[in-house]
Amino acid sequence: MNFQLTEEQILIQKTAREFADTELAPGVVERDEKKIWPKEGVAKMAKLGFMGMMTDPTWNGEGMDTISYTIAMEEISRVDASAGVVMSVNNSLVCYLLENFASNHIKEKYLKSLASGEKLGAFSLSEPQSGSDASNMKTTAKKEGDHYLISGIKNWVTNGINSDYVILFAVTEKEVGHKGISCFIVEKGWDGFEIGKPENKLGIRASDTCELYLDNVKVSVDNLIGNEGGGFKIALATLDGGRIGIAAQALGIAQASLNASVSYSKERIQFGKPISINQAIQFKIADMAMEIESARLLVRQAAWKKDQKQNYSHVASMAKVYASEVAIRASTQCVQIHGGFGYMREAGVERLMRDAKITQIYEGTSEIQRVVIARSILK
Ligand code: COS
Protein backbone atom coordinates (compact mmCIF):
# COMPACT_ATOMS: atom_id res chain seq x y z
CA MET A 1 0.00 0.00 0.00
CA ASN A 2 1.31 3.40 -0.97
CA PHE A 3 -0.17 6.63 0.38
CA GLN A 4 2.28 8.81 -1.55
CA LEU A 5 0.84 10.95 -4.34
CA THR A 6 2.58 10.61 -7.71
CA GLU A 7 4.64 13.49 -9.09
CA GLU A 8 1.84 14.28 -11.50
CA GLN A 9 -0.74 14.32 -8.70
CA ILE A 10 1.46 16.64 -6.62
CA LEU A 11 1.76 18.96 -9.60
CA ILE A 12 -2.02 18.98 -10.10
CA GLN A 13 -2.47 19.77 -6.40
CA LYS A 14 0.00 22.65 -6.60
CA THR A 15 -1.55 24.02 -9.80
CA ALA A 16 -5.11 23.80 -8.44
CA ARG A 17 -4.06 25.29 -5.08
CA GLU A 18 -2.28 28.26 -6.63
CA PHE A 19 -5.07 28.82 -9.13
CA ALA A 20 -7.72 28.77 -6.39
CA ASP A 21 -5.78 31.13 -4.13
CA THR A 22 -4.86 33.64 -6.83
CA GLU A 23 -7.78 33.50 -9.26
CA LEU A 24 -10.82 32.29 -7.33
CA ALA A 25 -10.23 33.82 -3.89
CA PRO A 26 -10.57 37.44 -5.06
CA GLY A 27 -14.27 38.23 -5.26
CA VAL A 28 -15.48 34.95 -3.78
CA VAL A 29 -17.42 36.72 -1.01
CA GLU A 30 -19.06 39.15 -3.44
CA ARG A 31 -19.95 36.38 -5.91
CA ASP A 32 -21.62 34.49 -3.07
CA GLU A 33 -23.46 37.52 -1.78
CA LYS A 34 -24.68 38.71 -5.18
CA LYS A 35 -25.09 35.29 -6.82
CA ILE A 36 -22.52 36.08 -9.55
CA TRP A 37 -21.61 33.03 -11.62
CA PRO A 38 -17.76 32.56 -11.73
CA LYS A 39 -17.52 33.06 -15.50
CA GLU A 40 -13.85 34.05 -15.64
CA GLY A 41 -12.86 31.38 -13.14
CA VAL A 42 -14.60 28.66 -15.14
CA ALA A 43 -12.94 29.85 -18.36
CA LYS A 44 -9.55 29.65 -16.63
CA MET A 45 -10.33 26.21 -15.22
CA ALA A 46 -11.05 25.12 -18.79
CA LYS A 47 -7.61 26.40 -19.88
CA LEU A 48 -6.00 24.40 -17.06
CA GLY A 49 -7.78 21.25 -18.28
CA PHE A 50 -9.99 21.03 -15.18
CA MET A 51 -13.29 20.66 -17.03
CA GLY A 52 -12.64 17.24 -18.55
CA MET A 53 -9.95 15.88 -16.29
CA MET A 54 -10.74 12.16 -16.52
CA THR A 55 -11.89 12.12 -20.16
CA ASP A 56 -9.61 10.43 -22.65
CA PRO A 57 -7.47 12.79 -24.81
CA THR A 58 -9.22 11.31 -27.91
CA TRP A 59 -12.21 13.36 -26.77
CA ASN A 60 -10.16 16.41 -25.76
CA GLY A 61 -9.92 15.45 -22.10
CA GLU A 62 -6.81 15.22 -19.93
CA GLY A 63 -6.89 11.44 -19.41
CA MET A 64 -6.08 11.78 -15.70
CA ASP A 65 -7.08 9.41 -12.94
CA THR A 66 -9.92 9.95 -10.49
CA ILE A 67 -7.50 10.61 -7.60
CA SER A 68 -6.12 13.61 -9.51
CA TYR A 69 -9.67 14.80 -10.08
CA THR A 70 -10.49 14.61 -6.34
CA ILE A 71 -7.30 16.50 -5.51
CA ALA A 72 -8.20 19.33 -7.89
CA MET A 73 -11.83 19.34 -6.72
CA GLU A 74 -10.70 19.61 -3.10
CA GLU A 75 -8.38 22.55 -3.83
CA ILE A 76 -10.94 24.47 -5.91
CA SER A 77 -13.73 23.88 -3.36
CA ARG A 78 -11.46 24.87 -0.48
CA VAL A 79 -11.64 28.40 -1.86
CA ASP A 80 -14.87 28.45 -3.86
CA ALA A 81 -17.32 25.58 -3.51
CA SER A 82 -19.56 27.17 -6.16
CA ALA A 83 -16.79 26.89 -8.76
CA GLY A 84 -16.26 23.37 -7.41
CA VAL A 85 -19.76 22.23 -8.25
CA VAL A 86 -19.63 23.72 -11.76
CA MET A 87 -16.47 21.69 -12.33
CA SER A 88 -17.83 18.57 -10.68
CA VAL A 89 -21.02 18.42 -12.76
CA ASN A 90 -19.17 18.89 -16.04
CA ASN A 91 -16.50 16.30 -15.17
CA SER A 92 -18.20 13.52 -13.32
CA LEU A 93 -21.81 13.74 -14.41
CA VAL A 94 -21.59 15.00 -17.99
CA CYS A 95 -18.22 14.01 -19.52
CA TYR A 96 -18.08 10.70 -17.67
CA LEU A 97 -21.58 9.74 -18.78
CA LEU A 98 -20.94 10.65 -22.42
CA GLU A 99 -17.58 8.89 -22.57
CA ASN A 100 -18.95 5.69 -21.07
CA PHE A 101 -22.45 5.45 -22.50
CA ALA A 102 -22.83 7.63 -25.61
CA SER A 103 -22.28 6.81 -29.29
CA ASN A 104 -19.16 8.00 -31.09
CA HIS A 105 -21.39 10.40 -33.00
CA ILE A 106 -22.44 12.08 -29.73
CA LYS A 107 -18.88 12.02 -28.41
CA GLU A 108 -17.64 13.74 -31.55
CA LYS A 109 -20.46 16.27 -31.59
CA TYR A 110 -20.73 17.08 -27.88
CA LEU A 111 -18.11 15.45 -25.66
CA LYS A 112 -15.11 17.04 -27.37
CA SER A 113 -16.26 20.59 -26.69
CA LEU A 114 -17.46 19.71 -23.18
CA ALA A 115 -14.24 18.00 -22.13
CA SER A 116 -12.14 20.90 -23.41
CA GLY A 117 -14.33 23.29 -21.43
CA GLU A 118 -15.32 25.22 -24.55
CA LYS A 119 -18.91 24.26 -23.73
CA LEU A 120 -20.56 23.53 -20.39
CA GLY A 121 -22.90 20.68 -19.51
CA ALA A 122 -25.71 20.06 -17.03
CA PHE A 123 -27.28 16.84 -15.71
CA SER A 124 -31.03 16.83 -15.25
CA LEU A 125 -32.62 13.91 -13.42
CA SER A 126 -34.78 15.37 -10.62
CA GLU A 127 -38.33 16.63 -10.93
CA PRO A 128 -40.62 18.33 -8.41
CA GLN A 129 -42.09 14.96 -7.28
CA SER A 130 -38.99 12.83 -7.83
CA GLY A 131 -35.84 13.61 -5.86
CA SER A 132 -34.60 10.58 -3.92
CA ASP A 133 -37.25 8.47 -5.68
CA ALA A 134 -35.56 9.32 -8.95
CA SER A 135 -37.34 6.79 -11.16
CA ASN A 136 -40.72 8.37 -10.38
CA MET A 137 -40.30 10.96 -13.13
CA LYS A 138 -43.11 12.39 -15.25
CA THR A 139 -41.24 14.00 -18.15
CA THR A 140 -42.05 12.03 -21.28
CA ALA A 141 -40.21 11.41 -24.54
CA LYS A 142 -42.61 10.27 -27.29
CA LYS A 143 -41.01 8.70 -30.33
CA GLU A 144 -42.23 9.96 -33.70
CA GLY A 145 -40.21 8.65 -36.64
CA ASP A 146 -36.62 9.86 -36.43
CA HIS A 147 -37.09 12.00 -33.34
CA TYR A 148 -38.60 12.19 -29.86
CA LEU A 149 -40.88 14.90 -28.49
CA ILE A 150 -39.88 15.63 -24.90
CA SER A 151 -42.25 17.39 -22.49
CA GLY A 152 -42.11 18.00 -18.77
CA ILE A 153 -40.55 19.97 -15.93
CA LYS A 154 -37.12 19.22 -14.44
CA ASN A 155 -35.76 20.95 -11.36
CA TRP A 156 -32.72 21.63 -9.17
CA VAL A 157 -30.53 21.61 -12.26
CA THR A 158 -26.99 22.76 -11.44
CA ASN A 159 -25.43 24.65 -14.40
CA GLY A 160 -28.98 24.83 -15.80
CA ILE A 161 -28.62 28.46 -16.79
CA ASN A 162 -25.01 28.67 -17.96
CA SER A 163 -24.74 25.30 -19.70
CA ASP A 164 -24.88 24.73 -23.45
CA TYR A 165 -26.02 21.11 -23.38
CA VAL A 166 -28.14 19.17 -20.91
CA ILE A 167 -28.12 15.44 -20.23
CA LEU A 168 -31.77 14.81 -19.58
CA PHE A 169 -33.78 11.77 -18.43
CA ALA A 170 -37.33 11.13 -19.61
CA VAL A 171 -39.91 8.34 -19.72
CA THR A 172 -40.10 6.59 -23.10
CA GLU A 173 -42.36 3.79 -21.87
CA LYS A 174 -44.90 4.12 -19.07
CA GLU A 175 -45.92 1.49 -16.51
CA VAL A 176 -42.55 -0.32 -16.54
CA GLY A 177 -40.88 1.73 -13.80
CA HIS A 178 -37.20 2.44 -14.17
CA LYS A 179 -37.00 0.24 -17.29
CA GLY A 180 -38.99 2.90 -19.18
CA ILE A 181 -36.52 5.73 -18.53
CA SER A 182 -34.16 6.90 -21.29
CA CYS A 183 -31.26 9.33 -21.42
CA PHE A 184 -30.85 12.14 -23.99
CA ILE A 185 -28.57 15.03 -24.73
CA VAL A 186 -30.50 18.20 -25.47
CA GLU A 187 -29.22 21.54 -26.69
CA LYS A 188 -30.16 24.85 -25.15
CA GLY A 189 -32.09 27.08 -27.49
CA TRP A 190 -34.09 24.33 -29.15
CA ASP A 191 -37.77 25.18 -29.72
CA GLY A 192 -39.91 24.53 -26.67
CA PHE A 193 -36.94 24.38 -24.28
CA GLU A 194 -37.14 27.11 -21.64
CA ILE A 195 -34.90 27.87 -18.71
CA GLY A 196 -36.36 28.86 -15.33
CA LYS A 197 -35.20 31.69 -13.10
CA PRO A 198 -32.13 31.21 -10.89
CA GLU A 199 -32.99 29.71 -7.50
CA ASN A 200 -32.14 31.74 -4.39
CA LYS A 201 -30.09 29.29 -2.34
CA LEU A 202 -28.68 28.98 1.18
CA GLY A 203 -25.19 28.16 -0.09
CA ILE A 204 -23.11 27.65 -3.24
CA ARG A 205 -24.89 30.81 -4.28
CA ALA A 206 -22.50 31.68 -7.11
CA SER A 207 -23.39 28.46 -8.91
CA ASP A 208 -26.63 28.46 -10.82
CA THR A 209 -29.58 26.17 -10.18
CA CYS A 210 -32.90 26.35 -12.00
CA GLU A 211 -35.92 24.55 -13.38
CA LEU A 212 -36.13 23.47 -17.01
CA TYR A 213 -39.40 23.50 -18.96
CA LEU A 214 -39.81 21.30 -22.02
CA ASP A 215 -42.79 21.58 -24.29
CA ASN A 216 -42.62 19.11 -27.20
CA VAL A 217 -38.89 19.67 -27.67
CA LYS A 218 -37.87 17.82 -30.84
CA VAL A 219 -34.81 15.66 -30.14
CA SER A 220 -33.25 13.47 -32.83
CA VAL A 221 -32.98 9.70 -32.22
CA ASP A 222 -29.24 10.28 -32.65
CA ASN A 223 -29.31 12.14 -29.30
CA LEU A 224 -30.52 9.11 -27.37
CA ILE A 225 -27.71 7.91 -25.07
CA GLY A 226 -27.51 4.15 -24.64
CA ASN A 227 -30.59 2.05 -25.24
CA GLU A 228 -34.18 3.10 -24.88
CA GLY A 229 -35.16 2.16 -21.30
CA GLY A 230 -31.54 2.01 -20.14
CA GLY A 231 -31.43 5.57 -18.82
CA PHE A 232 -31.98 4.91 -15.11
CA LYS A 233 -29.01 2.58 -14.81
CA ILE A 234 -26.88 5.11 -16.69
CA ALA A 235 -27.99 7.77 -14.18
CA LEU A 236 -27.20 5.63 -11.12
CA ALA A 237 -23.85 4.44 -12.47
CA THR A 238 -22.90 8.04 -13.26
CA LEU A 239 -24.00 9.28 -9.84
CA ASP A 240 -21.67 6.74 -8.22
CA GLY A 241 -18.74 8.68 -9.67
CA GLY A 242 -20.42 12.04 -9.12
CA ARG A 243 -20.62 11.29 -5.42
CA ILE A 244 -16.82 11.00 -5.25
CA GLY A 245 -16.59 14.51 -6.73
CA ILE A 246 -19.05 15.90 -4.17
CA ALA A 247 -17.18 14.12 -1.37
CA ALA A 248 -14.02 15.91 -2.55
CA GLN A 249 -15.93 19.20 -2.61
CA ALA A 250 -17.01 18.60 1.01
CA LEU A 251 -13.42 17.79 1.90
CA GLY A 252 -12.29 21.14 0.48
CA ILE A 253 -14.88 22.99 2.57
CA ALA A 254 -13.79 21.08 5.69
CA GLN A 255 -10.11 21.84 5.02
CA ALA A 256 -10.91 25.54 4.56
CA SER A 257 -12.70 25.44 7.93
CA LEU A 258 -9.66 23.94 9.62
CA ASN A 259 -7.26 26.41 7.98
CA ALA A 260 -9.38 29.41 9.05
CA SER A 261 -9.73 28.00 12.58
CA VAL A 262 -5.99 27.54 12.98
CA SER A 263 -5.03 31.02 11.81
CA TYR A 264 -7.79 32.83 13.72
CA SER A 265 -7.19 30.97 16.97
CA LYS A 266 -3.51 31.93 16.86
CA GLU A 267 -4.36 35.61 16.27
CA ARG A 268 -7.34 36.11 18.54
CA ILE A 269 -6.28 37.31 21.97
CA GLN A 270 -8.58 36.74 24.97
CA PHE A 271 -7.56 36.91 28.62
CA GLY A 272 -4.20 38.21 27.35
CA LYS A 273 -3.33 35.11 25.29
CA PRO A 274 -4.14 33.62 21.89
CA ILE A 275 -7.24 31.40 22.21
CA SER A 276 -5.27 28.53 20.61
CA ILE A 277 -3.61 27.86 23.97
CA ASN A 278 -6.93 26.67 25.40
CA GLN A 279 -7.69 22.97 25.27
CA ALA A 280 -11.31 23.79 24.41
CA ILE A 281 -10.01 25.19 21.10
CA GLN A 282 -7.19 22.67 20.66
CA PHE A 283 -9.57 19.71 20.95
CA LYS A 284 -11.87 21.19 18.33
CA ILE A 285 -8.89 21.60 16.00
CA ALA A 286 -7.63 18.10 16.74
CA ASP A 287 -11.06 16.58 16.02
CA MET A 288 -11.36 18.53 12.77
CA ALA A 289 -7.90 17.44 11.60
CA MET A 290 -8.55 13.80 12.51
CA GLU A 291 -11.92 13.69 10.76
CA ILE A 292 -10.64 15.50 7.67
CA GLU A 293 -7.79 13.02 7.33
CA SER A 294 -10.22 10.10 7.64
CA ALA A 295 -12.54 11.65 5.04
CA ARG A 296 -9.61 12.20 2.68
CA LEU A 297 -8.63 8.55 2.95
CA LEU A 298 -12.20 7.49 2.13
CA VAL A 299 -12.38 9.86 -0.84
CA ARG A 300 -9.07 8.67 -2.24
CA GLN A 301 -9.97 5.03 -1.66
CA ALA A 302 -13.23 5.48 -3.58
CA ALA A 303 -11.34 7.22 -6.41
CA TRP A 304 -8.70 4.49 -6.44
CA LYS A 305 -11.32 1.73 -6.62
CA LYS A 306 -12.96 3.51 -9.54
CA ASP A 307 -9.62 3.80 -11.32
CA GLN A 308 -8.93 0.11 -10.64
CA LYS A 309 -12.34 -0.71 -12.15
CA GLN A 310 -13.43 -2.34 -8.90
CA ASN A 311 -16.96 -2.03 -7.53
CA TYR A 312 -16.96 1.41 -5.94
CA SER A 313 -20.64 2.33 -5.57
CA HIS A 314 -20.93 1.81 -1.80
CA VAL A 315 -17.45 3.21 -1.09
CA ALA A 316 -18.35 6.35 -3.04
CA SER A 317 -21.47 6.63 -0.86
CA MET A 318 -19.36 6.16 2.30
CA ALA A 319 -16.98 8.89 1.16
CA LYS A 320 -19.85 11.25 0.41
CA VAL A 321 -21.75 10.73 3.67
CA TYR A 322 -18.65 10.96 5.79
CA ALA A 323 -16.97 13.88 4.05
CA SER A 324 -20.20 15.89 3.96
CA GLU A 325 -20.83 15.30 7.67
CA VAL A 326 -17.23 16.26 8.44
CA ALA A 327 -17.72 19.44 6.40
CA ILE A 328 -20.80 20.32 8.46
CA ARG A 329 -19.04 19.66 11.77
CA ALA A 330 -15.80 21.42 10.79
CA SER A 331 -17.51 24.51 9.38
CA THR A 332 -19.82 24.80 12.41
CA GLN A 333 -16.86 24.53 14.79
CA CYS A 334 -14.99 27.05 12.66
CA VAL A 335 -17.76 29.61 13.17
CA GLN A 336 -17.77 28.74 16.90
CA ILE A 337 -14.01 29.35 17.19
CA HIS A 338 -14.49 32.70 15.45
CA GLY A 339 -17.19 33.60 18.02
CA GLY A 340 -19.30 36.68 17.33
CA PHE A 341 -17.01 37.69 14.46
CA GLY A 342 -17.64 34.32 12.79
CA TYR A 343 -21.36 35.04 12.70
CA MET A 344 -20.68 38.18 10.64
CA ARG A 345 -20.51 37.87 6.87
CA GLU A 346 -17.22 39.79 6.78
CA ALA A 347 -15.40 36.99 8.60
CA GLY A 348 -16.03 34.82 5.54
CA VAL A 349 -16.54 31.61 7.50
CA GLU A 350 -20.34 31.40 7.73
CA ARG A 351 -20.23 30.78 3.95
CA LEU A 352 -18.41 27.51 4.66
CA MET A 353 -21.29 26.40 6.88
CA ARG A 354 -23.85 27.35 4.26
CA ASP A 355 -21.89 25.72 1.42
CA ALA A 356 -21.33 22.52 3.40
CA LYS A 357 -25.04 21.82 3.81
CA ILE A 358 -25.74 20.99 0.18
CA THR A 359 -23.10 18.26 0.13
CA GLN A 360 -25.40 16.24 2.43
CA ILE A 361 -28.25 16.65 -0.03
CA TYR A 362 -27.35 16.74 -3.72
CA GLU A 363 -26.30 13.78 -5.85
CA GLY A 364 -28.19 11.67 -3.31
CA THR A 365 -28.97 12.65 0.29
CA SER A 366 -27.03 11.17 3.21
CA GLU A 367 -30.08 8.98 3.84
CA ILE A 368 -29.93 7.59 0.27
CA GLN A 369 -26.18 7.01 0.61
CA ARG A 370 -26.88 4.97 3.74
CA VAL A 371 -29.45 2.96 1.76
CA VAL A 372 -26.80 2.23 -0.89
CA ILE A 373 -24.23 1.26 1.77
CA ALA A 374 -26.64 -0.93 3.76
CA ARG A 375 -27.90 -2.69 0.64
CA SER A 376 -24.34 -3.54 -0.41
CA ILE A 377 -23.63 -5.03 3.02
CA LEU A 378 -26.93 -6.88 3.49
CA LYS A 379 -27.25 -8.33 -0.01
N1 COS B 1 -25.29 1.51 -11.09
C1 COS B 1 -25.98 0.91 -12.09
N2 COS B 1 -27.18 0.30 -11.91
C2 COS B 1 -27.69 0.34 -10.67
C3 COS B 1 -27.03 0.96 -9.59
C4 COS B 1 -25.78 1.56 -9.84
N3 COS B 1 -25.12 2.16 -8.85
N4 COS B 1 -27.80 0.83 -8.48
C5 COS B 1 -28.88 0.13 -8.85
N5 COS B 1 -28.82 -0.15 -10.17
C6 COS B 1 -29.79 -0.89 -10.97
C7 COS B 1 -30.40 -2.05 -10.20
O1 COS B 1 -29.65 -3.23 -10.37
C8 COS B 1 -31.78 -2.16 -10.81
O2 COS B 1 -31.72 -2.87 -12.01
P1 COS B 1 -32.64 -4.20 -12.26
O3 COS B 1 -34.06 -3.77 -12.05
O4 COS B 1 -32.33 -4.60 -13.66
O5 COS B 1 -32.18 -5.19 -11.22
C9 COS B 1 -32.12 -0.73 -11.16
O6 COS B 1 -30.88 0.00 -11.25
C10 COS B 1 -33.00 -0.04 -10.15
O7 COS B 1 -32.38 -0.20 -8.89
P2 COS B 1 -33.20 -0.21 -7.55
O8 COS B 1 -34.36 -1.15 -7.67
O9 COS B 1 -32.24 -0.41 -6.43
O10 COS B 1 -33.80 1.27 -7.57
P3 COS B 1 -34.57 2.09 -6.48
O11 COS B 1 -35.71 2.74 -7.13
O12 COS B 1 -34.81 1.26 -5.26
O13 COS B 1 -33.53 3.28 -6.14
C11 COS B 1 -31.75 4.41 -5.12
C12 COS B 1 -32.29 3.09 -5.68
C13 COS B 1 -32.61 4.90 -3.97
C14 COS B 1 -30.37 4.11 -4.62
C15 COS B 1 -31.72 5.45 -6.27
O14 COS B 1 -33.03 5.79 -6.66
C16 COS B 1 -30.98 6.69 -5.92
O15 COS B 1 -29.76 6.71 -5.93
N6 COS B 1 -31.72 7.78 -5.63
C17 COS B 1 -31.13 9.08 -5.42
C18 COS B 1 -31.07 9.80 -6.70
C19 COS B 1 -30.14 10.94 -6.65
O16 COS B 1 -28.97 10.79 -6.30
N7 COS B 1 -30.64 12.12 -7.01
C20 COS B 1 -29.86 13.28 -7.10
C21 COS B 1 -29.99 13.76 -8.51
S1 COS B 1 -28.62 14.62 -9.12
S2 COS B 1 -28.57 16.25 -8.04
CSV table of C-alpha atoms in Angstrom, one decimal, residues 18 40-41 50 58 89 114 130 164-165 175 184 190 207 253 268 309 315 317 336 348-349 355 365 377:
chain,number,residue,atom,x,y,z
A,18,GLU,CA,-2.3,28.3,-6.6
A,40,GLU,CA,-13.8,34.0,-15.6
A,41,GLY,CA,-12.9,31.4,-13.1
A,50,PHE,CA,-10.0,21.0,-15.2
A,58,THR,CA,-9.2,11.3,-27.9
A,89,VAL,CA,-21.0,18.4,-12.8
A,114,LEU,CA,-17.5,19.7,-23.2
A,130,SER,CA,-39.0,12.8,-7.8
A,164,ASP,CA,-24.9,24.7,-23.4
A,165,TYR,CA,-26.0,21.1,-23.4
A,175,GLU,CA,-45.9,1.5,-16.5
A,184,PHE,CA,-30.9,12.1,-24.0
A,190,TRP,CA,-34.1,24.3,-29.1
A,207,SER,CA,-23.4,28.5,-8.9
A,253,ILE,CA,-14.9,23.0,2.6
A,268,ARG,CA,-7.3,36.1,18.5
A,309,LYS,CA,-12.3,-0.7,-12.2
A,315,VAL,CA,-17.4,3.2,-1.1
A,317,SER,CA,-21.5,6.6,-0.9
A,336,GLN,CA,-17.8,28.7,16.9
A,348,GLY,CA,-16.0,34.8,5.5
A,349,VAL,CA,-16.5,31.6,7.5
A,355,ASP,CA,-21.9,25.7,1.4
A,365,THR,CA,-29.0,12.6,0.3
A,377,ILE,CA,-23.6,-5.0,3.0
